Amino acid sequence: MTYIIAEPCVDLLDKACIEECPVDCIYEGNRMLYIHPDECVDCGACEPVCPVEAIFYEDDVPAQWKDYVTANYEFFEDLGSPGGASKIGKIEKDAGVVAGLAPREAEH
C-alpha cells in the first residue's frame, strides 16, 4: 500500500508535497506528480499539504479516481526504483489515463 495522487493534481503540479516528503519519493511527470509505491514509507506527510486534496491512502481513493491507483503504478513500470526523485528530476512522460486527458486550465 502507498499514497496515490489523483486527478486534482493534473496540470497543477503545486509541489508542496515534494517539499514535505521525508524520503524523496514524489516524482514529477509532464502533467502531474506520482508517488513511488516502493519508496513511500506511508508517513502521510504529503497528504495535508496538498492544496487541492489530491493525495489519498491507496485504499481511500474516491471511486471516481480509482484509475489513478493503476496510473501511479504504471508510471514507475519502466523507471524501476531510482531511489529518490531529486536525483533524476522531471520525467518526460505520464501514465496513460493522465496523458489522455484534455489540457486543463487553472481551475483549481
PDB file of C-alpha atoms in Angstrom:
ATOM      1  CA  MET A   1       0.000   0.000   0.000  1.00  0.00           C
ATOM      2  CA  THR A   2       1.059   3.542  -0.682  1.00  0.00           C
ATOM      3  CA  TYR A   3      -0.310   7.012  -1.119  1.00  0.00           C
ATOM      4  CA  ILE A   4      -1.775   7.918  -4.503  1.00  0.00           C
ATOM      5  CA  ILE A   5      -2.042  11.271  -6.242  1.00  0.00           C
ATOM      6  CA  ALA A   6      -5.294  11.637  -8.186  1.00  0.00           C
ATOM      7  CA  GLU A   7      -6.846  13.850 -10.857  1.00  0.00           C
ATOM      8  CA  PRO A   8      -6.957  17.165  -8.962  1.00  0.00           C
ATOM      9  CA  CYS A   9      -3.158  17.333  -9.408  1.00  0.00           C
ATOM     10  CA  VAL A  10      -3.295  17.106 -13.213  1.00  0.00           C
ATOM     11  CA  ASP A  11      -1.856  20.285 -14.744  1.00  0.00           C
ATOM     12  CA  LEU A  12      -1.470  21.850 -11.295  1.00  0.00           C
ATOM     13  CA  LEU A  13       1.836  20.436 -10.021  1.00  0.00           C
ATOM     14  CA  ASP A  14       1.840  22.512  -6.823  1.00  0.00           C
ATOM     15  CA  LYS A  15       4.820  20.572  -5.363  1.00  0.00           C
ATOM     16  CA  ALA A  16       4.140  21.389  -1.690  1.00  0.00           C
ATOM     17  CA  CYS A  17       4.013  17.629  -1.188  1.00  0.00           C
ATOM     18  CA  ILE A  18       7.532  17.243  -2.593  1.00  0.00           C
ATOM     19  CA  GLU A  19       8.888  19.703  -0.063  1.00  0.00           C
ATOM     20  CA  GLU A  20       7.178  17.821   2.777  1.00  0.00           C
ATOM     21  CA  CYS A  21       8.183  14.282   1.766  1.00  0.00           C
ATOM     22  CA  PRO A  22      10.967  12.991   4.051  1.00  0.00           C
ATOM     23  CA  VAL A  23      12.035  10.190   1.685  1.00  0.00           C
ATOM     24  CA  ASP A  24      12.015  11.989  -1.701  1.00  0.00           C
ATOM     25  CA  CYS A  25       9.529   9.564  -3.284  1.00  0.00           C
ATOM     26  CA  ILE A  26       7.296  12.025  -5.175  1.00  0.00           C
ATOM     27  CA  TYR A  27       8.266  12.199  -8.836  1.00  0.00           C
ATOM     28  CA  GLU A  28       7.258  14.782 -11.415  1.00  0.00           C
ATOM     29  CA  GLY A  29       5.778  13.703 -14.724  1.00  0.00           C
ATOM     30  CA  ASN A  30       4.746  16.029 -17.538  1.00  0.00           C
ATOM     31  CA  ARG A  31       1.304  16.834 -16.163  1.00  0.00           C
ATOM     32  CA  MET A  32       1.152  15.567 -12.581  1.00  0.00           C
ATOM     33  CA  LEU A  33       3.107  14.159  -9.670  1.00  0.00           C
ATOM     34  CA  TYR A  34       3.387  10.467  -8.763  1.00  0.00           C
ATOM     35  CA  ILE A  35       4.304   8.719  -5.510  1.00  0.00           C
ATOM     36  CA  HIS A  36       6.698   5.792  -5.898  1.00  0.00           C
ATOM     37  CA  PRO A  37       4.962   2.765  -4.314  1.00  0.00           C
ATOM     38  CA  ASP A  38       8.218   1.050  -3.289  1.00  0.00           C
ATOM     39  CA  GLU A  39       9.928   4.151  -1.908  1.00  0.00           C
ATOM     40  CA  CYS A  40       6.965   5.630   0.010  1.00  0.00           C
ATOM     41  CA  VAL A  41       7.099   4.868   3.735  1.00  0.00           C
ATOM     42  CA  ASP A  42       3.396   5.675   4.254  1.00  0.00           C
ATOM     43  CA  CYS A  43       4.131   8.527   6.647  1.00  0.00           C
ATOM     44  CA  GLY A  44       1.301  10.671   5.262  1.00  0.00           C
ATOM     45  CA  ALA A  45       3.257  13.942   5.464  1.00  0.00           C
ATOM     46  CA  CYS A  46       2.303  14.811   1.890  1.00  0.00           C
ATOM     47  CA  GLU A  47      -1.460  14.488   2.289  1.00  0.00           C
ATOM     48  CA  PRO A  48      -2.305  17.515   4.479  1.00  0.00           C
ATOM     49  CA  VAL A  49      -0.167  19.974   2.481  1.00  0.00           C
ATOM     50  CA  CYS A  50      -1.823  19.293  -0.878  1.00  0.00           C
ATOM     51  CA  PRO A  51      -3.813  22.445  -1.722  1.00  0.00           C
ATOM     52  CA  VAL A  52      -6.360  20.551  -3.846  1.00  0.00           C
ATOM     53  CA  GLU A  53      -6.680  17.404  -1.713  1.00  0.00           C
ATOM     54  CA  ALA A  54      -5.367  15.149  -4.489  1.00  0.00           C
ATOM     55  CA  ILE A  55      -3.450  12.735  -2.223  1.00  0.00           C
ATOM     56  CA  PHE A  56      -5.125   9.678  -0.719  1.00  0.00           C
ATOM     57  CA  TYR A  57      -4.061   6.495   1.001  1.00  0.00           C
ATOM     58  CA  GLU A  58      -4.447   3.796  -1.656  1.00  0.00           C
ATOM     59  CA  ASP A  59      -7.483   2.171  -0.008  1.00  0.00           C
ATOM     60  CA  ASP A  60      -9.178   5.572   0.368  1.00  0.00           C
ATOM     61  CA  VAL A  61      -9.011   6.838  -3.226  1.00  0.00           C
ATOM     62  CA  PRO A  62     -12.531   8.006  -4.173  1.00  0.00           C
ATOM     63  CA  ALA A  63     -14.321   5.782  -6.689  1.00  0.00           C
ATOM     64  CA  GLN A  64     -14.236   8.397  -9.459  1.00  0.00           C
ATOM     65  CA  TRP A  65     -10.417   8.406  -9.315  1.00  0.00           C
ATOM     66  CA  LYS A  66      -9.693   4.670  -8.879  1.00  0.00           C
ATOM     67  CA  ASP A  67      -7.914   4.678 -12.280  1.00  0.00           C
ATOM     68  CA  TYR A  68      -5.182   6.769 -10.649  1.00  0.00           C
ATOM     69  CA  VAL A  69      -4.165   3.830  -8.457  1.00  0.00           C
ATOM     70  CA  THR A  70      -3.257   1.896 -11.605  1.00  0.00           C
ATOM     71  CA  ALA A  71      -1.775   5.023 -13.185  1.00  0.00           C
ATOM     72  CA  ASN A  72       0.532   5.536 -10.221  1.00  0.00           C
ATOM     73  CA  TYR A  73       1.960   2.015 -10.541  1.00  0.00           C
ATOM     74  CA  GLU A  74       2.077   2.256 -14.362  1.00  0.00           C
ATOM     75  CA  PHE A  75       4.200   5.414 -14.210  1.00  0.00           C
ATOM     76  CA  PHE A  76       7.017   3.501 -12.499  1.00  0.00           C
ATOM     77  CA  GLU A  77       6.920   0.278 -14.585  1.00  0.00           C
ATOM     78  CA  ASP A  78       9.823   1.251 -16.868  1.00  0.00           C
ATOM     79  CA  LEU A  79      11.538   3.527 -14.365  1.00  0.00           C
ATOM     80  CA  GLY A  80      12.029   0.982 -11.592  1.00  0.00           C
ATOM     81  CA  SER A  81      13.163   2.365  -8.250  1.00  0.00           C
ATOM     82  CA  PRO A  82      15.743   5.122  -8.751  1.00  0.00           C
ATOM     83  CA  GLY A  83      15.966   5.788  -5.010  1.00  0.00           C
ATOM     84  CA  GLY A  84      14.926   9.421  -4.966  1.00  0.00           C
ATOM     85  CA  ALA A  85      13.101  11.865  -7.185  1.00  0.00           C
ATOM     86  CA  SER A  86      15.538  14.749  -6.751  1.00  0.00           C
ATOM     87  CA  LYS A  87      18.308  12.676  -8.359  1.00  0.00           C
ATOM     88  CA  ILE A  88      16.512  12.361 -11.675  1.00  0.00           C
ATOM     89  CA  GLY A  89      14.306  15.447 -11.925  1.00  0.00           C
ATOM     90  CA  LYS A  90      11.268  15.712 -14.154  1.00  0.00           C
ATOM     91  CA  ILE A  91      10.359  12.599 -16.114  1.00  0.00           C
ATOM     92  CA  GLU A  92       9.073  13.394 -19.583  1.00  0.00           C
ATOM     93  CA  LYS A  93       6.032  11.106 -19.523  1.00  0.00           C
ATOM     94  CA  ASP A  94       2.722  10.464 -17.798  1.00  0.00           C
ATOM     95  CA  ALA A  95       0.560   7.439 -17.148  1.00  0.00           C
ATOM     96  CA  GLY A  96      -1.934   6.679 -19.927  1.00  0.00           C
ATOM     97  CA  VAL A  97      -5.014   7.972 -18.086  1.00  0.00           C
ATOM     98  CA  VAL A  98      -3.277  11.311 -17.492  1.00  0.00           C
ATOM     99  CA  ALA A  99      -1.765  11.650 -20.966  1.00  0.00           C
ATOM    100  CA  GLY A 100      -5.212  11.056 -22.472  1.00  0.00           C
ATOM    101  CA  LEU A 101      -6.875  13.932 -20.620  1.00  0.00           C
ATOM    102  CA  ALA A 102      -7.539  17.204 -22.380  1.00  0.00           C
ATOM    103  CA  PRO A 103      -5.341  20.013 -21.018  1.00  0.00           C
ATOM    104  CA  ARG A 104      -6.929  21.718 -18.045  1.00  0.00           C
ATOM    105  CA  GLU A 105      -6.976  25.395 -17.332  1.00  0.00           C
ATOM    106  CA  ALA A 106      -6.007  26.568 -13.845  1.00  0.00           C
ATOM    107  CA  GLU A 107      -9.427  25.698 -12.436  1.00  0.00           C
ATOM    108  CA  HIS A 108      -8.165  24.603  -9.033  1.00  0.00           C
TER     109      HIS A 108
END
